[in-house]
Tab-separated table of C-alpha atoms in Angstrom:
chain	number	residue	atom	x	y	z
A	1	MET	CA	-6.647	30.011	72.042
A	2	LYS	CA	-10.424	29.463	71.969
A	3	LYS	CA	-10.921	32.882	70.412
A	4	ILE	CA	-8.525	32.069	67.584
A	5	LEU	CA	-10.272	28.755	66.878
A	6	ILE	CA	-13.710	30.370	66.769
A	7	ILE	CA	-12.517	33.099	64.416
A	8	SER	CA	-10.898	30.507	62.145
A	9	LEU	CA	-14.077	28.432	61.982
A	10	LEU	CA	-16.151	31.481	61.099
A	11	CYS	CA	-13.774	32.334	58.260
A	12	VAL	CA	-13.907	28.761	56.921
A	13	CYS	CA	-17.710	28.827	57.029
A	14	ALA	CA	-17.859	32.173	55.273
A	15	ASN	CA	-15.598	30.900	52.495
A	16	THR	CA	-17.587	27.676	52.185
A	17	TYR	CA	-20.825	29.511	51.484
A	18	SER	CA	-19.470	32.238	49.215
A	19	GLN	CA	-20.152	31.841	45.516
A	20	ASN	CA	-17.371	31.864	42.964
A	21	ILE	CA	-17.098	34.665	40.398
A	22	VAL	CA	-15.309	32.389	37.879
A	23	GLY	CA	-17.468	31.823	34.810
A	24	THR	CA	-19.422	33.609	32.104
A	25	TRP	CA	-22.003	36.218	33.052
A	26	LYS	CA	-24.578	38.423	31.293
A	27	ARG	CA	-25.675	41.868	32.471
A	28	VAL	CA	-29.388	41.964	33.295
A	29	SER	CA	-29.559	45.258	35.159
A	30	SER	CA	-27.608	48.481	35.586
A	31	VAL	CA	-28.966	50.482	38.510
A	32	LEU	CA	-28.057	54.104	39.114
A	33	GLU	CA	-28.649	55.363	42.653
A	34	TYR	CA	-29.003	59.091	43.243
A	35	THR	CA	-27.900	60.890	46.402
A	36	ASN	CA	-31.560	61.300	47.398
A	37	GLY	CA	-31.991	57.498	47.421
A	38	LYS	CA	-33.988	57.309	44.169
A	39	THR	CA	-32.879	54.600	41.744
A	40	ASP	CA	-33.196	54.041	37.993
A	41	ASP	CA	-32.447	50.856	36.089
A	42	LEU	CA	-30.671	52.030	32.937
A	43	GLN	CA	-30.639	48.590	31.306
A	44	LYS	CA	-33.701	49.194	29.086
A	45	LEU	CA	-32.308	52.544	27.904
A	46	MET	CA	-28.957	50.930	27.079
A	47	GLU	CA	-30.717	48.073	25.250
A	48	SER	CA	-32.806	50.493	23.177
A	49	THR	CA	-29.648	52.383	22.179
A	50	PHE	CA	-27.479	49.282	21.677
A	51	PRO	CA	-29.749	46.203	21.309
A	52	CYS	CA	-26.681	43.996	20.904
A	53	ILE	CA	-25.603	44.519	24.531
A	54	THR	CA	-27.986	41.787	25.628
A	55	GLU	CA	-25.596	39.319	23.984
A	56	ILE	CA	-22.367	40.614	25.571
A	57	LYS	CA	-20.751	38.055	27.852
A	58	TYR	CA	-18.505	38.972	30.780
A	59	VAL	CA	-15.903	36.277	31.418
A	60	PHE	CA	-13.961	35.853	34.670
A	61	GLU	CA	-11.271	33.194	34.282
A	62	GLN	CA	-9.727	31.207	37.130
A	63	SER	CA	-6.352	32.718	36.145
A	64	GLY	CA	-7.529	36.182	37.247
A	65	LYS	CA	-8.190	37.489	33.733
A	66	HIS	CA	-11.434	39.244	32.812
A	67	PHE	CA	-12.643	40.085	29.314
A	68	MET	CA	-15.835	40.655	27.358
A	69	VAL	CA	-17.151	38.606	24.434
A	70	ILE	CA	-18.789	41.212	22.197
A	71	PRO	CA	-21.042	40.239	19.257
A	72	LYS	CA	-19.913	41.323	15.772
A	73	ASP	CA	-22.874	43.709	15.421
A	74	CYS	CA	-21.764	45.560	18.560
A	75	LYS	CA	-18.617	47.194	17.159
A	76	SER	CA	-19.263	50.512	18.960
A	77	ILE	CA	-18.866	48.895	22.390
A	78	PRO	CA	-15.198	48.998	23.457
A	79	ASN	CA	-13.733	45.702	24.588
A	80	THR	CA	-12.168	45.810	28.027
A	81	GLU	CA	-9.646	43.514	29.625
A	82	ALA	CA	-8.718	43.415	33.278
A	83	ASN	CA	-7.009	41.434	35.975
A	84	TRP	CA	-9.173	40.628	38.979
A	85	LYS	CA	-9.064	39.151	42.452
A	86	VAL	CA	-11.606	38.743	45.218
A	87	LEU	CA	-10.752	39.678	48.796
A	88	GLY	CA	-13.588	38.886	51.162
A	89	ASN	CA	-16.688	40.357	49.550
A	90	GLN	CA	-14.756	42.813	47.376
A	91	LEU	CA	-13.808	42.445	43.728
A	92	ILE	CA	-10.617	44.311	42.860
A	93	MET	CA	-10.107	44.944	39.153
A	94	ASN	CA	-7.157	46.481	37.334
A	95	GLN	CA	-8.601	47.412	33.961
A	96	LYS	CA	-6.567	48.406	30.931
A	97	SER	CA	-7.820	51.566	29.244
A	98	GLY	CA	-5.482	52.549	26.447
A	99	LYS	CA	-2.100	52.974	28.120
A	100	GLU	CA	-3.623	53.570	31.563
A	101	ILE	CA	-4.571	51.041	34.210
A	102	LEU	CA	-7.756	51.834	36.124
A	103	ASN	CA	-8.172	50.351	39.596
A	104	ILE	CA	-11.852	49.698	40.220
A	105	ASN	CA	-13.230	48.034	43.355
A	106	TYR	CA	-16.699	46.561	43.811
A	107	ASP	CA	-18.673	45.145	46.702
A	108	LEU	CA	-19.936	41.689	45.690
A	109	ASP	CA	-23.185	40.047	46.644
A	110	PHE	CA	-24.533	36.720	45.357
A	111	SER	CA	-28.101	35.467	45.297
A	112	GLY	CA	-28.671	32.202	43.433
A	113	ASN	CA	-27.143	32.638	39.982
A	114	THR	CA	-27.108	36.445	40.249
A	115	MET	CA	-24.032	38.480	41.142
A	116	THR	CA	-24.420	42.126	42.149
A	117	MET	CA	-21.357	44.333	41.692
A	118	THR	CA	-21.605	47.694	43.461
A	119	PRO	CA	-18.763	50.079	42.643
A	120	ILE	CA	-16.934	51.451	45.643
A	121	ILE	CA	-16.584	55.129	44.905
A	122	PRO	CA	-14.231	56.976	47.221
A	123	LYS	CA	-15.541	60.183	48.660
A	124	GLN	CA	-13.688	62.993	47.021
A	125	GLN	CA	-13.488	66.617	47.885
A	126	SER	CA	-14.114	69.304	45.362
A	127	LEU	CA	-12.573	72.659	46.040
A	128	LEU	CA	-14.095	75.611	44.292
A	129	LYS	CA	-12.704	79.079	44.469
A	130	ARG	CA	-14.737	82.120	43.593
A	131	LYS	CA	-13.337	83.949	40.645
A	132	GLU	CA	-13.021	87.567	41.685
């Protein structure tokens, strides 16, 4: 019984200190990490190509809906809509893309008013066969 109580208290504490994703966010960085550990922040490149992206807002509603508010001068950026939920430190999104639904999962980390979303990319095998 003591073990169950301790585990329950730890879960309550973890939930008490976790930050809520609900609200309006702006992208300030987009880091690409290579297999060799090197990283590049692609935000400046994206801003030079599409200056309007600095004004895009990412909205996460309490209802579990996610959408983007895209400025009028940013017509080339496709609007995305998704349903989301948070389980522990993972964000699970079901994003509509045309007629398909994409399931995308992210690890979440909060620091002050900054949320870091790291995509969880499953390891996939690639089979190549030599053409003879």
